[in-house]
Amino acid sequence: SLLILAQTIWKYRFVSPTAAFAAPHIIRILPSGLLVADSNGQIVIANDRAAEYLGQLAPDLEKTTIQTILGELFSPEQLLRLISENGLKDYEITVTDRRGEARVISFTGSLMRTTESEPPGGFIFILRDVSRRHKAEEEREKAQVDLYWANLELEDRVKERTAALTEEIHRREAAEKALHTRSEEHTSELQSLT
């Protein structure tokens, strides 16, 4: 049966884990999106996660260019210069996925070379969905604005309450002074009667 065949293959090492054997499995199970483009920017490999992030199917991505995804500013020549000089790290684009939801996707790119002296044979891009992080940042910023306005409102209330209490203290001091003056007048009247 199939189980015996699998055990035999494993036991006698009919299949060995070489880089060529492992590569398609690694590409498939990567938690990030992966795009590989040739030196002309034509996408030659796209894993399912990249397709999911970009709202397309992997075979459709392989019919397009990286410039189509990243925009007209990213010709293969410009990508080569950018990645060679500074690297392409966490470049973000907003895309609409297949459910119609906006997603923020972060791209990090690298050149593919067999040796440093050879010209690049293409590009590798790792994609991450940073939409939740962006949403959390927006919520944090909104909370900071709300907190700012709440603090201003609290300051205004404290000023109003302080003014009201100060007025009440002055009113009571005046009443106490008037009472004290009246008490002295009564004491004086009583003394004059005796």
PDB file of C-alpha atoms in Angstrom, residues 51-159:
ATOM      1  CA  ALA A  51      -1.210  35.837  -4.308  1.00  0.00           C
ATOM      2  CA  GLU A  52      -3.534  36.061  -1.293  1.00  0.00           C
ATOM      3  CA  TYR A  53      -1.926  39.329  -0.146  1.00  0.00           C
ATOM      4  CA  LEU A  54      -2.174  40.873  -3.602  1.00  0.00           C
ATOM      5  CA  GLY A  55      -5.738  39.695  -4.254  1.00  0.00           C
ATOM      6  CA  GLN A  56      -4.793  37.515  -7.206  1.00  0.00           C
ATOM      7  CA  LEU A  57      -4.124  33.903  -8.068  1.00  0.00           C
ATOM      8  CA  ALA A  58      -0.506  32.710  -8.155  1.00  0.00           C
ATOM      9  CA  PRO A  59      -0.675  31.729 -11.874  1.00  0.00           C
ATOM     10  CA  ASP A  60      -1.996  35.222 -12.694  1.00  0.00           C
ATOM     11  CA  LEU A  61       0.876  36.839 -10.790  1.00  0.00           C
ATOM     12  CA  GLU A  62       3.322  34.823 -12.844  1.00  0.00           C
ATOM     13  CA  LYS A  63       1.949  36.524 -15.961  1.00  0.00           C
ATOM     14  CA  THR A  64       2.730  40.026 -14.716  1.00  0.00           C
ATOM     15  CA  THR A  65       5.705  42.187 -13.752  1.00  0.00           C
ATOM     16  CA  ILE A  66       6.873  43.558 -10.451  1.00  0.00           C
ATOM     17  CA  GLN A  67       6.463  47.034 -11.925  1.00  0.00           C
ATOM     18  CA  THR A  68       2.745  46.351 -12.418  1.00  0.00           C
ATOM     19  CA  ILE A  69       2.446  45.566  -8.707  1.00  0.00           C
ATOM     20  CA  LEU A  70       4.762  48.196  -7.207  1.00  0.00           C
ATOM     21  CA  GLY A  71       4.028  50.954  -9.675  1.00  0.00           C
ATOM     22  CA  GLU A  72       5.623  52.698 -12.606  1.00  0.00           C
ATOM     23  CA  LEU A  73       8.459  54.076 -10.461  1.00  0.00           C
ATOM     24  CA  PHE A  74       9.906  50.578 -10.146  1.00  0.00           C
ATOM     25  CA  SER A  75      11.352  49.617 -13.508  1.00  0.00           C
ATOM     26  CA  PRO A  76      13.882  46.765 -13.412  1.00  0.00           C
ATOM     27  CA  GLU A  77      16.728  49.299 -13.805  1.00  0.00           C
ATOM     28  CA  GLN A  78      15.414  51.443 -10.941  1.00  0.00           C
ATOM     29  CA  LEU A  79      14.896  48.369  -8.760  1.00  0.00           C
ATOM     30  CA  LEU A  80      18.439  47.230  -9.482  1.00  0.00           C
ATOM     31  CA  ARG A  81      19.855  50.640  -8.541  1.00  0.00           C
ATOM     32  CA  LEU A  82      17.642  50.997  -5.452  1.00  0.00           C
ATOM     33  CA  ILE A  83      18.322  47.523  -4.097  1.00  0.00           C
ATOM     34  CA  SER A  84      22.065  47.744  -4.891  1.00  0.00           C
ATOM     35  CA  GLU A  85      22.466  51.127  -3.177  1.00  0.00           C
ATOM     36  CA  ASN A  86      20.069  51.120  -0.255  1.00  0.00           C
ATOM     37  CA  GLY A  87      18.080  47.925  -0.364  1.00  0.00           C
ATOM     38  CA  LEU A  88      14.327  47.772  -0.578  1.00  0.00           C
ATOM     39  CA  LYS A  89      13.024  47.356   2.944  1.00  0.00           C
ATOM     40  CA  ASP A  90       9.458  47.625   4.113  1.00  0.00           C
ATOM     41  CA  TYR A  91       8.131  49.501   1.088  1.00  0.00           C
ATOM     42  CA  GLU A  92       4.374  49.549   1.625  1.00  0.00           C
ATOM     43  CA  ILE A  93       1.538  49.491  -0.868  1.00  0.00           C
ATOM     44  CA  THR A  94      -2.202  49.281  -0.330  1.00  0.00           C
ATOM     45  CA  VAL A  95      -4.035  46.669  -2.381  1.00  0.00           C
ATOM     46  CA  THR A  96      -7.548  45.300  -2.497  1.00  0.00           C
ATOM     47  CA  ASP A  97      -7.768  41.586  -1.838  1.00  0.00           C
ATOM     48  CA  ARG A  98     -10.233  39.153  -3.412  1.00  0.00           C
ATOM     49  CA  ARG A  99     -12.814  39.907  -0.686  1.00  0.00           C
ATOM     50  CA  GLY A 100     -12.645  43.603  -1.581  1.00  0.00           C
ATOM     51  CA  GLU A 101     -10.831  44.557   1.625  1.00  0.00           C
ATOM     52  CA  ALA A 102      -7.918  46.996   1.615  1.00  0.00           C
ATOM     53  CA  ARG A 103      -4.650  45.492   2.815  1.00  0.00           C
ATOM     54  CA  VAL A 104      -1.305  47.141   3.461  1.00  0.00           C
ATOM     55  CA  ILE A 105       1.479  44.949   2.127  1.00  0.00           C
ATOM     56  CA  SER A 106       5.139  45.478   3.016  1.00  0.00           C
ATOM     57  CA  PHE A 107       7.765  44.551   0.407  1.00  0.00           C
ATOM     58  CA  THR A 108      11.401  43.777   1.121  1.00  0.00           C
ATOM     59  CA  GLY A 109      13.567  43.052  -1.921  1.00  0.00           C
ATOM     60  CA  SER A 110      16.934  41.554  -2.652  1.00  0.00           C
ATOM     61  CA  LEU A 111      19.001  40.778  -5.730  1.00  0.00           C
ATOM     62  CA  MET A 112      19.644  37.212  -6.897  1.00  0.00           C
ATOM     63  CA  ARG A 113      23.281  36.584  -7.769  1.00  0.00           C
ATOM     64  CA  THR A 114      25.331  33.445  -7.995  1.00  0.00           C
ATOM     65  CA  THR A 115      28.483  35.448  -7.169  1.00  0.00           C
ATOM     66  CA  GLU A 116      29.111  39.073  -6.274  1.00  0.00           C
ATOM     67  CA  SER A 117      31.021  39.657  -9.512  1.00  0.00           C
ATOM     68  CA  GLU A 118      28.170  38.531 -11.761  1.00  0.00           C
ATOM     69  CA  PRO A 119      25.279  40.791 -12.717  1.00  0.00           C
ATOM     70  CA  PRO A 120      22.034  40.049 -10.891  1.00  0.00           C
ATOM     71  CA  GLY A 121      19.878  37.341 -12.405  1.00  0.00           C
ATOM     72  CA  GLY A 122      16.704  38.710 -10.878  1.00  0.00           C
ATOM     73  CA  PHE A 123      14.947  39.841  -7.749  1.00  0.00           C
ATOM     74  CA  ILE A 124      13.458  38.182  -4.679  1.00  0.00           C
ATOM     75  CA  PHE A 125      10.675  39.908  -2.753  1.00  0.00           C
ATOM     76  CA  ILE A 126       9.304  38.934   0.635  1.00  0.00           C
ATOM     77  CA  LEU A 127       5.810  40.259   1.322  1.00  0.00           C
ATOM     78  CA  ARG A 128       4.149  40.712   4.684  1.00  0.00           C
ATOM     79  CA  ASP A 129       0.616  41.818   5.441  1.00  0.00           C
ATOM     80  CA  VAL A 130       0.969  44.725   7.876  1.00  0.00           C
ATOM     81  CA  SER A 131      -2.705  45.736   7.803  1.00  0.00           C
ATOM     82  CA  ARG A 132      -3.317  44.773  11.438  1.00  0.00           C
ATOM     83  CA  ARG A 133      -0.281  46.752  12.553  1.00  0.00           C
ATOM     84  CA  HIS A 134      -1.491  49.774  10.566  1.00  0.00           C
ATOM     85  CA  LYS A 135      -4.964  49.453  12.061  1.00  0.00           C
ATOM     86  CA  ALA A 136      -3.500  49.223  15.572  1.00  0.00           C
ATOM     87  CA  GLU A 137      -1.365  52.320  14.899  1.00  0.00           C
ATOM     88  CA  GLU A 138      -4.412  54.227  13.635  1.00  0.00           C
ATOM     89  CA  GLU A 139      -6.391  53.193  16.714  1.00  0.00           C
ATOM     90  CA  ARG A 140      -3.502  54.223  18.977  1.00  0.00           C
ATOM     91  CA  GLU A 141      -3.262  57.608  17.252  1.00  0.00           C
ATOM     92  CA  LYS A 142      -7.030  58.084  17.578  1.00  0.00           C
ATOM     93  CA  ALA A 143      -6.810  57.151  21.274  1.00  0.00           C
ATOM     94  CA  GLN A 144      -4.006  59.699  21.738  1.00  0.00           C
ATOM     95  CA  VAL A 145      -6.116  62.415  20.104  1.00  0.00           C
ATOM     96  CA  ASP A 146      -9.119  61.438  22.225  1.00  0.00           C
ATOM     97  CA  LEU A 147      -6.929  61.498  25.340  1.00  0.00           C
ATOM     98  CA  TYR A 148      -5.579  64.926  24.386  1.00  0.00           C
ATOM     99  CA  TRP A 149      -9.103  66.366  24.066  1.00  0.00           C
ATOM    100  CA  ALA A 150     -10.239  64.625  27.260  1.00  0.00           C
ATOM    101  CA  ASN A 151      -7.280  66.195  29.120  1.00  0.00           C
ATOM    102  CA  LEU A 152      -8.184  69.641  27.770  1.00  0.00           C
ATOM    103  CA  GLU A 153     -11.786  69.138  28.855  1.00  0.00           C
ATOM    104  CA  LEU A 154     -10.615  67.976  32.284  1.00  0.00           C
ATOM    105  CA  GLU A 155      -8.360  71.029  32.617  1.00  0.00           C
ATOM    106  CA  ASP A 156     -11.311  73.286  31.749  1.00  0.00           C
ATOM    107  CA  ARG A 157     -13.505  71.546  34.313  1.00  0.00           C
ATOM    108  CA  VAL A 158     -10.788  71.839  36.973  1.00  0.00           C
ATOM    109  CA  LYS A 159     -10.439  75.581  36.213  1.00  0.00           C
TER     110      LYS A 159
END
